[in-house]
Short mmCIF file of C-alpha atoms and ligand atoms in Angstrom, two decimals:
data_model
loop_
_atom_site.label_atom_id
_atom_site.label_comp_id
_atom_site.label_asym_id
_atom_site.label_seq_id
_atom_site.Cartn_x
_atom_site.Cartn_y
_atom_site.Cartn_z
CA MET A 363 0.00 0.00 0.00
CA ALA A 364 2.94 2.32 0.68
CA GLY A 365 4.06 1.79 -2.90
CA ARG A 366 0.58 2.25 -4.25
CA ASP A 367 0.22 5.59 -2.47
CA VAL A 368 3.12 6.80 -4.61
CA LEU A 369 1.74 5.39 -7.86
CA VAL A 370 -1.83 6.71 -7.52
CA VAL A 371 -0.64 10.30 -7.42
CA GLY A 372 1.46 9.76 -10.55
CA GLY A 373 4.74 9.02 -8.77
CA SER A 374 7.45 6.94 -10.34
CA ALA A 375 7.93 3.17 -10.12
CA LEU A 376 11.34 3.96 -8.60
CA ASP A 377 9.80 5.96 -5.75
CA ALA A 378 7.10 3.31 -5.29
CA VAL A 379 9.52 0.41 -4.81
CA THR A 380 11.73 2.53 -2.56
CA ARG A 381 8.80 3.54 -0.36
CA ALA A 382 7.47 -0.03 -0.20
CA VAL A 383 10.84 -1.42 0.84
CA VAL A 384 11.33 1.33 3.46
CA ALA A 385 8.00 0.31 5.03
CA LEU A 386 9.09 -3.34 5.12
CA GLU A 387 12.53 -2.48 6.51
CA ASP A 388 10.86 -0.53 9.32
CA ASP A 389 8.78 -3.58 10.28
CA PRO A 390 10.78 -5.88 12.59
CA LEU A 391 8.86 -8.91 11.30
CA PHE A 392 10.93 -8.83 8.11
CA ASN A 393 14.58 -9.66 7.67
CA ALA A 394 15.68 -6.25 6.44
CA GLY A 395 16.57 -3.06 8.27
CA ARG A 396 15.12 -3.43 11.78
CA GLY A 397 14.81 -7.16 12.52
CA SER A 398 17.65 -8.26 10.23
CA VAL A 399 19.06 -11.70 10.98
CA PHE A 400 22.37 -12.24 12.77
CA THR A 401 25.64 -13.55 11.40
CA ALA A 402 27.39 -16.50 13.03
CA ALA A 403 29.38 -13.93 15.01
CA GLY A 404 26.20 -12.36 16.40
CA THR A 405 26.54 -9.22 14.27
CA GLN A 406 24.15 -7.78 11.69
CA GLU A 407 25.21 -6.98 8.12
CA MET A 408 22.64 -5.65 5.68
CA ASP A 409 22.49 -5.69 1.87
CA ALA A 410 20.14 -3.68 -0.37
CA SER A 411 19.77 -2.55 -3.94
CA VAL A 412 17.54 -0.57 -6.25
CA MET A 413 17.32 -0.39 -10.02
CA ASP A 414 15.52 1.94 -12.40
CA GLY A 415 14.27 0.19 -15.53
CA ARG A 416 14.19 3.45 -17.49
CA ASP A 417 17.92 3.81 -17.89
CA HIS A 418 19.50 0.85 -16.08
CA ARG A 419 20.76 3.07 -13.30
CA ALA A 420 21.30 1.05 -10.14
CA GLY A 421 22.67 1.44 -6.63
CA ALA A 422 23.51 -1.05 -3.91
CA VAL A 423 25.14 -1.44 -0.52
CA ALA A 424 26.46 -4.56 1.16
CA GLY A 425 27.64 -5.54 4.62
CA ILE A 426 26.41 -2.41 6.35
CA LEU A 427 25.06 -1.70 9.83
CA GLY A 428 24.02 1.86 10.52
CA PRO A 429 21.74 3.42 7.91
CA ARG A 430 18.21 3.10 9.26
CA ASN A 431 16.94 2.15 5.80
CA PRO A 432 19.53 0.31 3.72
CA VAL A 433 17.41 0.79 0.58
CA LEU A 434 17.80 4.57 0.97
CA ALA A 435 21.56 4.07 1.21
CA ALA A 436 21.36 2.06 -2.05
CA ARG A 437 19.33 4.80 -3.67
CA MET A 438 21.91 7.37 -2.58
CA VAL A 439 24.69 5.30 -4.18
CA MET A 440 22.67 5.33 -7.39
CA GLU A 441 21.88 9.02 -7.33
CA CYS A 442 24.90 10.64 -5.73
CA SER A 443 27.90 8.49 -6.67
CA PRO A 444 29.42 7.28 -9.94
CA HIS A 445 29.32 3.70 -8.56
CA VAL A 446 26.81 0.87 -8.35
CA LEU A 447 27.86 -1.06 -5.24
CA LEU A 448 29.54 0.19 -2.05
CA ILE A 449 30.39 -2.08 0.87
CA GLY A 450 31.24 -1.93 4.56
CA GLU A 451 33.06 1.04 6.03
CA GLY A 452 33.37 2.86 2.72
CA ALA A 453 29.63 2.63 2.22
CA LEU A 454 29.04 3.97 5.73
CA ALA A 455 31.40 6.90 5.20
CA PHE A 456 29.59 7.72 1.96
CA CYS A 457 26.21 7.54 3.70
CA ARG A 458 27.37 9.86 6.49
CA GLN A 459 28.66 12.31 3.94
CA GLN A 460 25.31 12.20 2.12
CA ARG A 461 23.41 12.58 5.42
CA VAL A 462 21.54 9.31 5.07
CA PRO A 463 19.68 8.83 8.42
CA PHE A 464 21.44 6.39 10.79
CA ALA A 465 20.08 4.44 13.77
CA ASP A 466 21.88 3.01 16.83
CA PRO A 467 22.90 -0.65 16.48
CA GLY A 468 20.33 -1.57 19.16
CA TYR A 469 17.53 -0.37 16.89
CA PHE A 470 18.10 -3.20 14.39
CA SER A 471 18.38 -6.04 16.89
CA THR A 472 15.34 -8.06 18.01
CA GLU A 473 15.00 -10.88 20.55
CA GLU A 474 13.30 -13.03 17.95
CA ARG A 475 16.25 -12.89 15.54
CA LEU A 476 18.74 -13.63 18.30
CA ARG A 477 16.72 -16.69 19.26
CA GLU A 478 16.68 -17.75 15.59
CA LEU A 479 20.44 -17.50 15.43
CA LEU A 480 20.84 -19.74 18.43
CA GLU A 481 18.41 -22.23 16.86
CA ALA A 482 20.04 -22.02 13.44
CA LEU A 483 23.45 -22.68 14.88
CA GLU A 484 22.00 -25.96 16.12
CA LYS A 485 19.85 -27.11 13.24
CA ARG A 486 19.25 -26.28 9.61
CA ARG A 487 16.41 -24.08 8.46
CA ARG A 488 12.88 -25.06 7.53
CA ASP A 489 11.79 -25.25 3.91
CA ILE A 490 10.17 -21.87 3.53
CA ALA A 491 11.52 -18.64 2.15
CA GLU A 492 10.31 -16.95 5.30
CA GLU A 493 13.55 -15.46 6.36
CA GLY A 494 11.85 -12.30 5.31
CA THR A 495 14.09 -10.62 2.79
CA VAL A 496 11.93 -7.83 1.37
CA GLY A 497 11.51 -6.72 -2.19
CA ALA A 498 9.22 -4.74 -4.42
CA VAL A 499 8.68 -4.32 -8.13
CA ALA A 500 6.48 -1.72 -9.77
CA ARG A 501 5.23 -0.42 -13.09
CA ASP A 502 4.06 3.19 -13.05
CA ARG A 503 1.52 4.92 -15.29
CA HIS A 504 4.26 5.90 -17.73
CA GLY A 505 5.22 2.26 -18.17
CA ASN A 506 8.46 2.62 -16.25
CA LEU A 507 9.62 -0.37 -14.23
CA ALA A 508 11.71 -0.52 -11.06
CA ALA A 509 12.84 -3.07 -8.50
CA ALA A 510 14.29 -2.89 -4.98
CA THR A 511 15.45 -5.57 -2.55
CA SER A 512 16.71 -5.39 1.04
CA THR A 513 17.90 -8.06 3.46
CA GLY A 514 19.84 -8.96 6.55
CA GLY A 515 21.03 -12.01 4.60
CA MET A 516 20.90 -15.57 5.89
CA THR A 517 20.85 -16.48 9.57
CA GLY A 518 24.23 -17.61 10.82
CA LYS A 519 26.07 -16.44 7.68
CA THR A 520 29.82 -15.94 7.82
CA PRO A 521 30.65 -12.30 8.56
CA GLY A 522 31.59 -10.69 5.25
CA ARG A 523 29.28 -12.90 3.20
CA VAL A 524 27.26 -11.00 0.60
CA GLY A 525 24.11 -12.52 -0.89
CA ASP A 526 22.23 -11.90 -4.10
CA SER A 527 20.09 -9.00 -2.87
CA PRO A 528 22.61 -6.22 -3.64
CA ILE A 529 23.86 -7.90 -6.82
CA ILE A 530 22.26 -6.40 -9.91
CA GLY A 531 21.15 -9.23 -12.21
CA ALA A 532 21.07 -11.78 -9.37
CA GLY A 533 18.62 -10.55 -6.72
CA THR A 534 17.42 -7.37 -8.40
CA TYR A 535 16.91 -6.32 -12.00
CA ALA A 536 14.78 -3.78 -13.86
CA ASP A 537 14.61 -3.05 -17.55
CA ASN A 538 11.71 -1.17 -19.16
CA ALA A 539 11.97 -3.31 -22.30
CA THR A 540 11.32 -6.55 -20.41
CA CYS A 541 10.56 -6.74 -16.70
CA ALA A 542 11.48 -5.88 -13.10
CA VAL A 543 12.44 -8.67 -10.70
CA SER A 544 13.23 -8.91 -6.97
CA ALA A 545 14.35 -12.22 -5.50
CA THR A 546 14.45 -13.99 -2.17
CA GLY A 547 16.04 -17.29 -1.26
CA HIS A 548 19.42 -18.95 -1.08
CA GLY A 549 21.47 -16.09 -2.48
CA GLU A 550 24.47 -18.10 -3.63
CA PHE A 551 22.31 -19.90 -6.21
CA PHE A 552 20.69 -16.69 -7.43
CA ILE A 553 24.15 -15.19 -7.93
CA ARG A 554 25.65 -18.21 -9.66
CA TYR A 555 22.76 -18.45 -12.13
CA GLY A 556 22.19 -14.71 -12.57
CA ALA A 557 18.55 -15.43 -11.75
CA ALA A 558 16.92 -12.00 -12.08
CA PHE A 559 18.75 -11.23 -15.32
CA GLU A 560 17.99 -14.71 -16.66
CA ILE A 561 14.27 -14.03 -16.35
CA ALA A 562 14.59 -10.75 -18.26
CA ALA A 563 16.84 -12.40 -20.88
CA ARG A 564 14.22 -15.06 -21.59
CA LEU A 565 11.67 -12.32 -22.33
CA ARG A 566 14.11 -10.51 -24.56
CA HIS A 567 15.70 -13.37 -26.45
CA ALA A 568 13.42 -16.41 -26.15
CA ASP A 569 10.08 -14.66 -26.52
CA GLN A 570 8.82 -16.21 -23.30
CA SER A 571 6.05 -14.64 -21.22
CA LEU A 572 6.98 -13.36 -17.77
CA HIS A 573 5.04 -16.23 -16.26
CA GLN A 574 6.91 -18.84 -18.33
CA ALA A 575 10.31 -17.28 -17.72
CA ALA A 576 9.93 -16.75 -13.97
CA GLU A 577 8.45 -20.21 -13.39
CA ALA A 578 11.17 -21.87 -15.47
CA VAL A 579 14.01 -20.12 -13.68
CA ILE A 580 12.64 -20.85 -10.20
CA GLU A 581 12.00 -24.47 -11.17
CA ALA A 582 15.52 -24.83 -12.59
CA LEU A 583 16.98 -23.41 -9.37
CA ALA A 584 14.94 -25.91 -7.35
CA LYS A 585 16.49 -28.80 -9.29
CA LEU A 586 19.93 -27.45 -8.40
CA GLY A 587 18.98 -27.15 -4.73
CA GLY A 588 18.46 -23.38 -4.83
CA ARG A 589 15.46 -22.51 -2.69
CA GLY A 590 13.61 -19.25 -3.16
CA GLY A 591 11.28 -17.19 -5.30
CA VAL A 592 10.77 -13.87 -7.03
CA VAL A 593 8.26 -11.08 -7.41
CA ALA A 594 8.21 -9.76 -10.98
CA VAL A 595 6.23 -7.44 -13.22
CA ASP A 596 6.60 -7.08 -16.98
CA ARG A 597 6.33 -4.07 -19.27
CA ASN A 598 2.60 -4.68 -19.75
CA GLY A 599 1.90 -5.04 -16.04
CA ALA A 600 1.62 -8.84 -15.97
CA LEU A 601 2.74 -10.35 -12.68
CA ALA A 602 4.63 -13.48 -11.71
CA LEU A 603 5.39 -14.44 -8.11
CA PRO A 604 6.70 -18.02 -8.28
CA PHE A 605 8.60 -19.83 -5.51
CA ASN A 606 9.91 -23.33 -4.96
CA THR A 607 9.61 -23.39 -1.17
CA SER A 608 6.43 -24.32 0.67
CA GLY A 609 5.53 -20.66 1.04
CA MET A 610 6.52 -17.08 0.30
CA TYR A 611 4.97 -13.96 1.82
CA ARG A 612 3.79 -11.92 -1.15
CA GLY A 613 1.21 -9.45 -2.27
CA TYR A 614 0.29 -7.02 -4.98
CA VAL A 615 -1.94 -4.07 -5.64
CA ARG A 616 -3.25 -2.98 -9.02
CA ALA A 617 -4.12 0.41 -10.45
CA ASP A 618 -7.82 -0.16 -9.74
CA GLY A 619 -7.00 -0.69 -6.06
CA ALA A 620 -7.56 -4.46 -6.11
CA SER A 621 -5.05 -6.08 -3.79
CA ARG A 622 -4.19 -9.56 -2.58
CA THR A 623 -1.72 -11.17 -0.24
CA ALA A 624 -0.77 -14.81 0.12
CA ILE A 625 1.70 -17.05 1.90
CA TRP A 626 1.26 -20.63 0.73
CA ASP A 627 0.63 -22.13 -2.68
CA GLU A 628 -2.90 -20.77 -2.90
CA PRO A 629 -4.81 -19.03 -5.68
CA TYR A 630 -4.32 -15.31 -5.38
CA LEU A 631 -3.98 -13.82 -8.85
CA LEU A 632 -7.05 -11.83 -9.83
CA GLY A 633 -8.30 -12.58 -13.34
N1 LIG B 1073 18.47 -13.85 -0.67
C1 LIG B 1073 18.92 -13.46 0.65
C2 LIG B 1073 20.41 -13.71 0.74
O1 LIG B 1073 20.88 -14.72 0.24
C3 LIG B 1073 18.26 -14.19 1.77
C4 LIG B 1073 16.79 -14.43 1.67
O2 LIG B 1073 16.15 -14.03 0.71
O3 LIG B 1073 16.23 -15.05 2.60
O4 LIG B 1073 21.08 -12.94 1.39
#
């Protein structure tokens, strides 16, 4: 709904996905911003990215703890630096310089995530992409597409590990000529198979529909052992939200205001 509020007044897809991801980062239930998961060392390291399908501009940050909304840090990299991806201390120095709002480390930490870390260190995770990486894709009234993704990564990850979420073409991709994609799941697989770009490439080169392309890529990843899913929208506004886990928290809202959310493999696409 936060994203829709931007779109209904004629705002851009880029602002819509940014606003939607900020709202999800602020909610401690999701693994992004406040409520990010912990590394094996008990620290928090966040990754985020944003891409504008109009001109392929993109910005990303990785391994950061400080900016209250990592997606805004990513957006700042896109808009105020000549780079695409900044990491760690350098990213933080850049954010301070650009006056990106910071929060105290305690703000990001929740009891629930600490408990999960202790559990995860003992046993492997359940089969659901519920870690809560957040992402949004949007098509605005001008036909522009955008995507944004933000995450704390995977529980118990090695400090320094970077997942797919800040990697353009892996966890995030937007291209007005094809589609916008935001991914969640086992990031190493999404990076190794260039998952988000692969979906767009199938539209461009193999004449597949978004539905065909997204389903095929997620199914192929499943066969390789790569768990996860994507939210995607194409240049005509068609949606695809496939996943190969038992569930994926997802939702959409259309221009007419019709909206749906779903978790499990249940019918949710409106006609
Ligand atoms: N894709 C994220 C990562 O690998 C994690 C997730 O989506 O649960 O960092």
